[in-house]
mmCIF file of C-alpha atoms and ligand atoms in Angstrom:
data_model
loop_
_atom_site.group_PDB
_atom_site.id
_atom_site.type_symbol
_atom_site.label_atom_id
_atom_site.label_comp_id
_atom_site.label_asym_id
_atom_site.label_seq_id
_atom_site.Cartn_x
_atom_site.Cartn_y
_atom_site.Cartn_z
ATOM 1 C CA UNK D 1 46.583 1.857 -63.760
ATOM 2 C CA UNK D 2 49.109 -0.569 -63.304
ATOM 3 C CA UNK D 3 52.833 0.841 -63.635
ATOM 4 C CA UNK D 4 55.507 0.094 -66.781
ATOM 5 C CA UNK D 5 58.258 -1.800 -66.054
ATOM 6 C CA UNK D 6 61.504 -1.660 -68.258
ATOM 7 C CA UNK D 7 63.877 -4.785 -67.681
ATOM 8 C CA UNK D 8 67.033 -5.095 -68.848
ATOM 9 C CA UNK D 9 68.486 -9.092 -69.253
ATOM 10 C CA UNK D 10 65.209 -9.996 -69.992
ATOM 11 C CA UNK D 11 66.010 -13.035 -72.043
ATOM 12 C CA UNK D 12 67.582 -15.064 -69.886
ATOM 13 C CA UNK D 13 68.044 -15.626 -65.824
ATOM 14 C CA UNK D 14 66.860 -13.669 -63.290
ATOM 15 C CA UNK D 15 65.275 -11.283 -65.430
ATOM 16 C CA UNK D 16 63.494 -13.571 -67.435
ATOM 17 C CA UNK D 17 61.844 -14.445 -64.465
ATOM 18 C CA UNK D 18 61.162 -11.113 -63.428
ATOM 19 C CA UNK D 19 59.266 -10.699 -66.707
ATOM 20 C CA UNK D 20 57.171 -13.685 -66.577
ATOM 21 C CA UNK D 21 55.881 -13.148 -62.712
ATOM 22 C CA UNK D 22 55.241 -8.830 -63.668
ATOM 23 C CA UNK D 23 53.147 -9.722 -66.318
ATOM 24 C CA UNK D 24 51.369 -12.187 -64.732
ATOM 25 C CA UNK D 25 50.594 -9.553 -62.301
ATOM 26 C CA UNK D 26 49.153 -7.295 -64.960
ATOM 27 C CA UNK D 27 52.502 -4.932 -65.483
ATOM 28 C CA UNK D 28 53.118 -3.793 -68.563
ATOM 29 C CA UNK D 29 56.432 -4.861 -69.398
ATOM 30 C CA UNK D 30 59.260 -4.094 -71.834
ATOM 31 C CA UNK D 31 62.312 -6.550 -71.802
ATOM 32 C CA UNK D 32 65.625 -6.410 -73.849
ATOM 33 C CA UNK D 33 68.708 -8.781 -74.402
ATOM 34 C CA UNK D 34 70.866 -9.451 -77.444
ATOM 35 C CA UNK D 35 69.249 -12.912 -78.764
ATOM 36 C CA UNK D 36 66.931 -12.445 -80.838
ATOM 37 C CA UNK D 37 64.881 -15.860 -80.809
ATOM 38 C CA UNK D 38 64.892 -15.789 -76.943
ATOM 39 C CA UNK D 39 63.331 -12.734 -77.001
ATOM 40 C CA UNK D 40 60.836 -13.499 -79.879
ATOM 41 C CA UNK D 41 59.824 -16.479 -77.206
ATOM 42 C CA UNK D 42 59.447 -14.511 -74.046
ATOM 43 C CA UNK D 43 57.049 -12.160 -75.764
ATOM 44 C CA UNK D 44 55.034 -14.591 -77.071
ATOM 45 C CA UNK D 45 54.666 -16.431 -73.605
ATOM 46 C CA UNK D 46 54.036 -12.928 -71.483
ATOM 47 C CA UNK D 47 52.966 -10.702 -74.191
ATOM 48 C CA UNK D 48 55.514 -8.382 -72.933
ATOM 49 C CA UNK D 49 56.883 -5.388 -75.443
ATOM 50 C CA UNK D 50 60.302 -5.924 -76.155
ATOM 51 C CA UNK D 51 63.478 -5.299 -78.782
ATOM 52 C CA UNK D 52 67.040 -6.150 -78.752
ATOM 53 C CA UNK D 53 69.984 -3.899 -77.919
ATOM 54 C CA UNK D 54 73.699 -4.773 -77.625
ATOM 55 C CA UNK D 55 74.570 -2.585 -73.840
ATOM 56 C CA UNK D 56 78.444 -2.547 -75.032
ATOM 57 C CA UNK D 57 77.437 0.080 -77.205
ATOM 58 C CA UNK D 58 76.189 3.449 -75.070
ATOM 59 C CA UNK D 59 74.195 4.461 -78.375
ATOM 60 C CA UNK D 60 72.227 1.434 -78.225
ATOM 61 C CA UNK D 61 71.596 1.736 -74.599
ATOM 62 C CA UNK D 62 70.106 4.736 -74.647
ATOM 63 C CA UNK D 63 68.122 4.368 -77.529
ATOM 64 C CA UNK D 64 66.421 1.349 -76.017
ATOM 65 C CA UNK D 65 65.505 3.104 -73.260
ATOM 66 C CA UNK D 66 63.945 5.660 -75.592
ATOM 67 C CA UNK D 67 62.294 2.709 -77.177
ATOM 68 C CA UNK D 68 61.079 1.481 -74.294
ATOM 69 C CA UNK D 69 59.442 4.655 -73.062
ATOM 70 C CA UNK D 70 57.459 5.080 -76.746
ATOM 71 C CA UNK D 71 56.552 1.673 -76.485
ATOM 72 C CA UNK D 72 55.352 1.387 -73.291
ATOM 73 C CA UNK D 73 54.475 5.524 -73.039
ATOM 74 C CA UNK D 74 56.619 6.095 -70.044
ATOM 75 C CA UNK D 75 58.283 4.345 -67.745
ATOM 76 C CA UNK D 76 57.554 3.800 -64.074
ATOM 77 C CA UNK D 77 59.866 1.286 -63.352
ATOM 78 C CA UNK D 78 63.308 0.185 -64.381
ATOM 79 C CA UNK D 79 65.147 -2.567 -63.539
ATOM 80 C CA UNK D 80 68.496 -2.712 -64.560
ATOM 81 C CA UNK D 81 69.417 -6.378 -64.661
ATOM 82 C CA UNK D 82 71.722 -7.395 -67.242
ATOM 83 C CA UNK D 83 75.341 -8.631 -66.332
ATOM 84 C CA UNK D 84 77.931 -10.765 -67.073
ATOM 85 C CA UNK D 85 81.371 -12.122 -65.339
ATOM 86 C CA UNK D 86 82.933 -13.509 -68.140
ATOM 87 C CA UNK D 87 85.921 -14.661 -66.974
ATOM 88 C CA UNK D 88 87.793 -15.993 -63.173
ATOM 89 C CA UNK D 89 90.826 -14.537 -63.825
ATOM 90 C CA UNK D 90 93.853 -13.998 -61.521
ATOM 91 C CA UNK D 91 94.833 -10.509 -62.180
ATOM 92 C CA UNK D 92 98.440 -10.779 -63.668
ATOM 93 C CA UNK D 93 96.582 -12.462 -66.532
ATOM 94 C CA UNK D 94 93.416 -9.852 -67.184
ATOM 95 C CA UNK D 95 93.651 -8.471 -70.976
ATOM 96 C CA UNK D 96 92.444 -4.794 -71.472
ATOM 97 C CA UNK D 97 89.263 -6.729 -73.055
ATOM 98 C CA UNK D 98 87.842 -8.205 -70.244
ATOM 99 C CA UNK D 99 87.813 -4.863 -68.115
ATOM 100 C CA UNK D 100 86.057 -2.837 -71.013
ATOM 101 C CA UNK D 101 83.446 -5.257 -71.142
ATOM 102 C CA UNK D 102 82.459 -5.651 -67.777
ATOM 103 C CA UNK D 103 82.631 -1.665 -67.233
ATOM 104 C CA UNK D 104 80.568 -1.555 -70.595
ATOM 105 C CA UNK D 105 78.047 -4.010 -69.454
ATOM 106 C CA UNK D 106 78.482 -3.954 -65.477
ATOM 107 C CA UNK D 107 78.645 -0.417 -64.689
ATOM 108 C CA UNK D 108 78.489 2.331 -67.879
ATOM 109 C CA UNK D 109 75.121 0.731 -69.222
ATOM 110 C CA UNK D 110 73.135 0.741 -65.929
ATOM 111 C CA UNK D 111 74.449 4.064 -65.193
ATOM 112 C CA UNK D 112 73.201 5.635 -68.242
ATOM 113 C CA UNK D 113 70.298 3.708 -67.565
ATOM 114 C CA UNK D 114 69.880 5.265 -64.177
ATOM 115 C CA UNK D 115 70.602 8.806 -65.713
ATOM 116 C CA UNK D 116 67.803 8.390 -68.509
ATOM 117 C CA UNK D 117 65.087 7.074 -65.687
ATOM 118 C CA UNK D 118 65.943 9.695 -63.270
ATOM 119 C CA UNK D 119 65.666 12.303 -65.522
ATOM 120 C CA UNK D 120 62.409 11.211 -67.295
ATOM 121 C CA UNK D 121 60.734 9.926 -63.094
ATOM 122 C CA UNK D 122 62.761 13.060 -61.259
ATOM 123 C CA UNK D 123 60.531 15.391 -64.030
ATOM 124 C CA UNK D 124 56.713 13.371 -63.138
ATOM 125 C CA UNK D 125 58.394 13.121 -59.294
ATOM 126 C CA UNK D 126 57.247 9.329 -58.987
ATOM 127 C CA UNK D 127 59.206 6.262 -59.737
ATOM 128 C CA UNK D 128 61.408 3.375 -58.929
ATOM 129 C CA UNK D 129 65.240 2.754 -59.835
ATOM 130 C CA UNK D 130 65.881 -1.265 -59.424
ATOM 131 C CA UNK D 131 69.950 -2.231 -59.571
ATOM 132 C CA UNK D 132 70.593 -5.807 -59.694
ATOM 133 C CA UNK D 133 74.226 -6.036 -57.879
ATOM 134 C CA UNK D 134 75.393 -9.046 -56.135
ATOM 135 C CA UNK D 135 76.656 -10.322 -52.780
ATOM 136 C CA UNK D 136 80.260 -10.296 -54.675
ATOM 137 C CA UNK D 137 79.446 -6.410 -53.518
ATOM 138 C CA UNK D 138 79.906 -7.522 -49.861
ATOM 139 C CA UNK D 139 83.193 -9.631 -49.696
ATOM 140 C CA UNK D 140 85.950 -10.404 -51.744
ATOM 141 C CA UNK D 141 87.152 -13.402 -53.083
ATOM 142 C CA UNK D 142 90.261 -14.405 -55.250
ATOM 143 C CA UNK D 143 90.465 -14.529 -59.132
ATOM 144 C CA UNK D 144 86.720 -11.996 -59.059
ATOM 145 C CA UNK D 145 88.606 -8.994 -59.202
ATOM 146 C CA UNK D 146 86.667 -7.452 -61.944
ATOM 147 C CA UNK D 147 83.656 -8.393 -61.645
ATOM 148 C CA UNK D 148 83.915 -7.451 -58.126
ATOM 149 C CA UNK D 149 85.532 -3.985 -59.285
ATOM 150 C CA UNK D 150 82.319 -3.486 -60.964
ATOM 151 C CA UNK D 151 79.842 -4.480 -59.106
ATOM 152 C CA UNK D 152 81.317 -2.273 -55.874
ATOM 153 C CA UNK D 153 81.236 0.529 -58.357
ATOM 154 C CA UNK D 154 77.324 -0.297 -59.159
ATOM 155 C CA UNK D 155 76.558 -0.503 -54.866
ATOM 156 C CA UNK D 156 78.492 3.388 -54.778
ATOM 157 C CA UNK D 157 76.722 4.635 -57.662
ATOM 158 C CA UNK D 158 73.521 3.360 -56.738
ATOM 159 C CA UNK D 159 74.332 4.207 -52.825
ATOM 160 C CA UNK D 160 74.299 8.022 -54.435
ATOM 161 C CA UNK D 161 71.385 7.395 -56.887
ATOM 162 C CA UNK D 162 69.083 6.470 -53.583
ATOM 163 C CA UNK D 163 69.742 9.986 -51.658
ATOM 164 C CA UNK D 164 69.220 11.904 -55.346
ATOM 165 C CA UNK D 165 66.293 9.956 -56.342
ATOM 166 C CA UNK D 166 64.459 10.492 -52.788
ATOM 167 C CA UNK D 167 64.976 14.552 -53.318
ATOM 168 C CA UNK D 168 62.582 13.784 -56.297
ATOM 169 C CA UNK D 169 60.471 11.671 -54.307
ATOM 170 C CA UNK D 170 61.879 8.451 -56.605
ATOM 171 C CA UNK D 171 62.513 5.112 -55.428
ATOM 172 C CA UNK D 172 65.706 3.666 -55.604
ATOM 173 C CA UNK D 173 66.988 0.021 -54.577
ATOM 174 C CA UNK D 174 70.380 -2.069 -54.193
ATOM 175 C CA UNK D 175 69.505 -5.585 -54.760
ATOM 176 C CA UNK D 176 72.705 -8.065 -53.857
ATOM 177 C CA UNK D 177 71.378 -11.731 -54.812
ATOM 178 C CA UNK D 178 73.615 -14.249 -53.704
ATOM 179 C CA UNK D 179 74.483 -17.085 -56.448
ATOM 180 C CA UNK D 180 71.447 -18.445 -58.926
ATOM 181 C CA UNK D 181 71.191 -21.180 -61.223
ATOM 182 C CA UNK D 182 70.554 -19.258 -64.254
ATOM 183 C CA UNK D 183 73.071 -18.826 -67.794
ATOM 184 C CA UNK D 184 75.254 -17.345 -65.650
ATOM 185 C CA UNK D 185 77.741 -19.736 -65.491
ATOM 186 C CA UNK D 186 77.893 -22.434 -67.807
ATOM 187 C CA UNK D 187 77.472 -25.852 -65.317
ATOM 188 C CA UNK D 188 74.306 -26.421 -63.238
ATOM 189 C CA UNK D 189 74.336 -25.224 -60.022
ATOM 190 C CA UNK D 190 70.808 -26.705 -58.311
ATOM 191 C CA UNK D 191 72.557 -25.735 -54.483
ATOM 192 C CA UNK D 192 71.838 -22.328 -55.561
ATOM 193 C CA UNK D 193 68.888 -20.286 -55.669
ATOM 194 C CA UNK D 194 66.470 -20.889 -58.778
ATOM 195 C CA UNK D 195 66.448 -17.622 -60.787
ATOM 196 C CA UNK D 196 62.394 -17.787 -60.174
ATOM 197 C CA UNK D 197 63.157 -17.004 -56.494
ATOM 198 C CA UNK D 198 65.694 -14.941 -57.491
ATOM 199 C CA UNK D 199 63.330 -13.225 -59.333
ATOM 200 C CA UNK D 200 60.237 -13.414 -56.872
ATOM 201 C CA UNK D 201 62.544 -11.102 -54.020
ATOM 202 C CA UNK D 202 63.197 -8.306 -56.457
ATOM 203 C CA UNK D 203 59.068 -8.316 -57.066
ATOM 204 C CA UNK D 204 58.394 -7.894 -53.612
ATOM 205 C CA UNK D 205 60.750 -4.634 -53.737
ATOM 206 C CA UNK D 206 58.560 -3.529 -56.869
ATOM 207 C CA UNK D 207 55.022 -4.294 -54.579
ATOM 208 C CA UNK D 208 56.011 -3.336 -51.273
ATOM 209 C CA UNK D 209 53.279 -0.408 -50.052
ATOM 210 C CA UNK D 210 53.316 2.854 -51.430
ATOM 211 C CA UNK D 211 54.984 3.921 -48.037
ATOM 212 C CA UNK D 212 57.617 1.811 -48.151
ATOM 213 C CA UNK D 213 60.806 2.036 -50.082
ATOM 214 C CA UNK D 214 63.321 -0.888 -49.711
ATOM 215 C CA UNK D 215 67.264 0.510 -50.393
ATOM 216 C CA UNK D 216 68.589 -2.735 -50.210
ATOM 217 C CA UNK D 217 68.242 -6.563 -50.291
ATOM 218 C CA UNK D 218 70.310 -8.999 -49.782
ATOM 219 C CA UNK D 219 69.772 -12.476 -50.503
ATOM 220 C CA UNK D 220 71.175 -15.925 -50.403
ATOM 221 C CA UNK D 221 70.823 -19.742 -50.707
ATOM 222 C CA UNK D 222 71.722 -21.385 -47.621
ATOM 223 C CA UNK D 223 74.707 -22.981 -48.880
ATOM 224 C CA UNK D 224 76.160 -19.458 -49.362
ATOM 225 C CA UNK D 225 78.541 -18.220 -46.422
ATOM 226 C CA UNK D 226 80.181 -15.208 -48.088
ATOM 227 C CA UNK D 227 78.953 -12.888 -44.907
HETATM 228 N N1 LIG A 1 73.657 -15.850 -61.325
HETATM 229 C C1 LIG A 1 74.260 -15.471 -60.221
HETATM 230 O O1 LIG A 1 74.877 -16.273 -59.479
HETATM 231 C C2 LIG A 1 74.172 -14.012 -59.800
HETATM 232 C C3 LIG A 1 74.460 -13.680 -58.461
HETATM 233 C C4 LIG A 1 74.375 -12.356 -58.057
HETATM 234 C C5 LIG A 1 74.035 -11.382 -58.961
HETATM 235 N N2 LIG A 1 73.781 -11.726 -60.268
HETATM 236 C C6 LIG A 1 73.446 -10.633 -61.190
HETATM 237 O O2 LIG A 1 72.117 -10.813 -61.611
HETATM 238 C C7 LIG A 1 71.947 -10.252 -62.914
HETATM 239 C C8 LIG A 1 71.267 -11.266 -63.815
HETATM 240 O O3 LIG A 1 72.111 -12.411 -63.923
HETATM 241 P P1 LIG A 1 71.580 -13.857 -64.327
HETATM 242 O O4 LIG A 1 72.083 -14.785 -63.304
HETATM 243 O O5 LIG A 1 70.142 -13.833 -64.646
HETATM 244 O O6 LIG A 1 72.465 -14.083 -65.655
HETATM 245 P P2 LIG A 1 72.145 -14.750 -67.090
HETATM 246 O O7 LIG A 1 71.192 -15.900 -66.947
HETATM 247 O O8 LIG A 1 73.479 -15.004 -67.696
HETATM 248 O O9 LIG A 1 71.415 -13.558 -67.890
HETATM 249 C C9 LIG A 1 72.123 -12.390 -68.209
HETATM 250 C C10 LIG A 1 71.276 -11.471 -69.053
HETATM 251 O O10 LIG A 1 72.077 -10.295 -69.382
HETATM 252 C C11 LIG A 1 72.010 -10.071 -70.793
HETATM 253 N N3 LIG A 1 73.246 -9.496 -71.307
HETATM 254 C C12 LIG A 1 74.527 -9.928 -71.118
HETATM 255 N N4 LIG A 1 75.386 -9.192 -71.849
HETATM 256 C C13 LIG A 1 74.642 -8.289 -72.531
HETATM 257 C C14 LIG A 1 74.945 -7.256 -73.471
HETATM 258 N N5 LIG A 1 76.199 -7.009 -73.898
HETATM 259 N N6 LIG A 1 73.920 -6.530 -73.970
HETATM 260 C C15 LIG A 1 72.646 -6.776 -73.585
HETATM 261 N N7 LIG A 1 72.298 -7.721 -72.706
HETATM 262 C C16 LIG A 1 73.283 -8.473 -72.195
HETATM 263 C C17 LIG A 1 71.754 -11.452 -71.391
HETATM 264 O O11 LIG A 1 71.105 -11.295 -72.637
HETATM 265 P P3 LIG A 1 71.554 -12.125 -73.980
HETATM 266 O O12 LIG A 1 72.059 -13.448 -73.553
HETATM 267 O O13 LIG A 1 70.301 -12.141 -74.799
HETATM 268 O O14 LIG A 1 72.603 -11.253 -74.567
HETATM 269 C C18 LIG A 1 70.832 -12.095 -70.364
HETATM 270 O O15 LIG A 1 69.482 -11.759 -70.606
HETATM 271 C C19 LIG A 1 73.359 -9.832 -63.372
HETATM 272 O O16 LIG A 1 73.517 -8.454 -63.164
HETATM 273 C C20 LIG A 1 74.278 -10.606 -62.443
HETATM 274 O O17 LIG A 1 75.507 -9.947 -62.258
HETATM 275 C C21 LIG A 1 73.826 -13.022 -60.689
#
């Protein structure tokens, strides 16, 4: 039987990606965002499950993933995808806003997240933790300071996650793609990797052999040099 996959940012991006290549390989798949229409699309096109949730709000995120496990029955994968940097902003100017967002979105929601799918995979002993972090995770660059704040505290978190989740015999990656074309920013960026290849490296952490589990992956288009 072929395992469930729960994907957050599933409407857009990366993770839209990720959606349309696991169900063409015959994984069930439940994806969320906020809009509404994109989502209505990407179900039609992959026949994936899906519903929207809003991740600023912790009640919403984990009653999707509650909705995602009655939907789908359980879950045997989770890929926590979803992000956002908002704003480049030197850090005398940051308001309070901008910092609660990205820790709602960047950090709280994909640790709950993490919590939810350890517990549930920890209890059956088999599963697979995906975090979507970001090169920005390995360097440090002006005018990124929250987004980098954030996505450092995603690598520690999931840095811990990895050593719990192997105690219960569950998987548990750190995937750091370096920049993508997606929605992510608003100009076109076609010197940076498509968010189908993107997307294609994060599948082969999902299929690697049953022997194998990958901690972490990191990525780049070859324009990148932030090593
Ligand atoms: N693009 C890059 O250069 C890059 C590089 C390294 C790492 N990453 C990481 O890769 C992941 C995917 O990024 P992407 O490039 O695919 O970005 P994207 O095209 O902008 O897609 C972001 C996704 O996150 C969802 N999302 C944003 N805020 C949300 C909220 N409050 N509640 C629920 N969903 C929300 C969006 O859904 P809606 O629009 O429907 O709300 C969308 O599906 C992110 O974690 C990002 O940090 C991106």
């Amino acid at each position: 039987m072929e395992r469930t996959v729960f994907i957050t940012g599933a409407t857009r991006g990366i993770g839209r990606e990720l959606v349309k290549q696991l169900t063409a390989l015959g994984f069930p798949v439940f994806g969320t965002g906020r809009d509404q229409d994109l989502l209505e699309s990407l179900k039609d096109e992959t026949g994936c499950l899906g519903a929207t949730a809003d991740l600023t709000d912790p009640k919403q995120v984990v009653s999707i993933y509650q909705k995602a496990q009655a939907e789908l029955g359980h879950i045997d994968i989770l890929i926590n995808n979803a992000g956002l940097n908002h704003c480049k902003t030197p850090v005398p100017e940051i308001e309070l806003e901008d910092w609660e967002l990205q820790y709602a979105v960047n950090l709280r929601a994909p640790m709950l997240l993490s919590r939810e799918a350890l517990k549930e995979m920890g209890a059956r002993k088999s599963g697979h933790i995906v975090n979507v972090v970001s090169t920005i995770a390995k360097t440090a660059q002006p005018n990124y300071s929250i987004y980098s704040a954030m996505k450092y505290g995603f690598m520690g978190f999931t840095k811990c996650l990895i050593k719990e989740a192997r105690e219960v015999n569950v998987k548990a990656t750190a995937v750091y793609p370096g920049g993508t074309d997606s929605d992510f920013r608003p100009e076109s960026r076609p010197e940076y990797l498509s968010p189908e290849s993107a997307a294609k490296m994060i599948v082969h952490c999902i299929t690697a052999p049953d022997d194998v589990v990958v901690h972490d992956l990191t990525y780049r288009p070859m324009v990148e040099s932030n090593f």
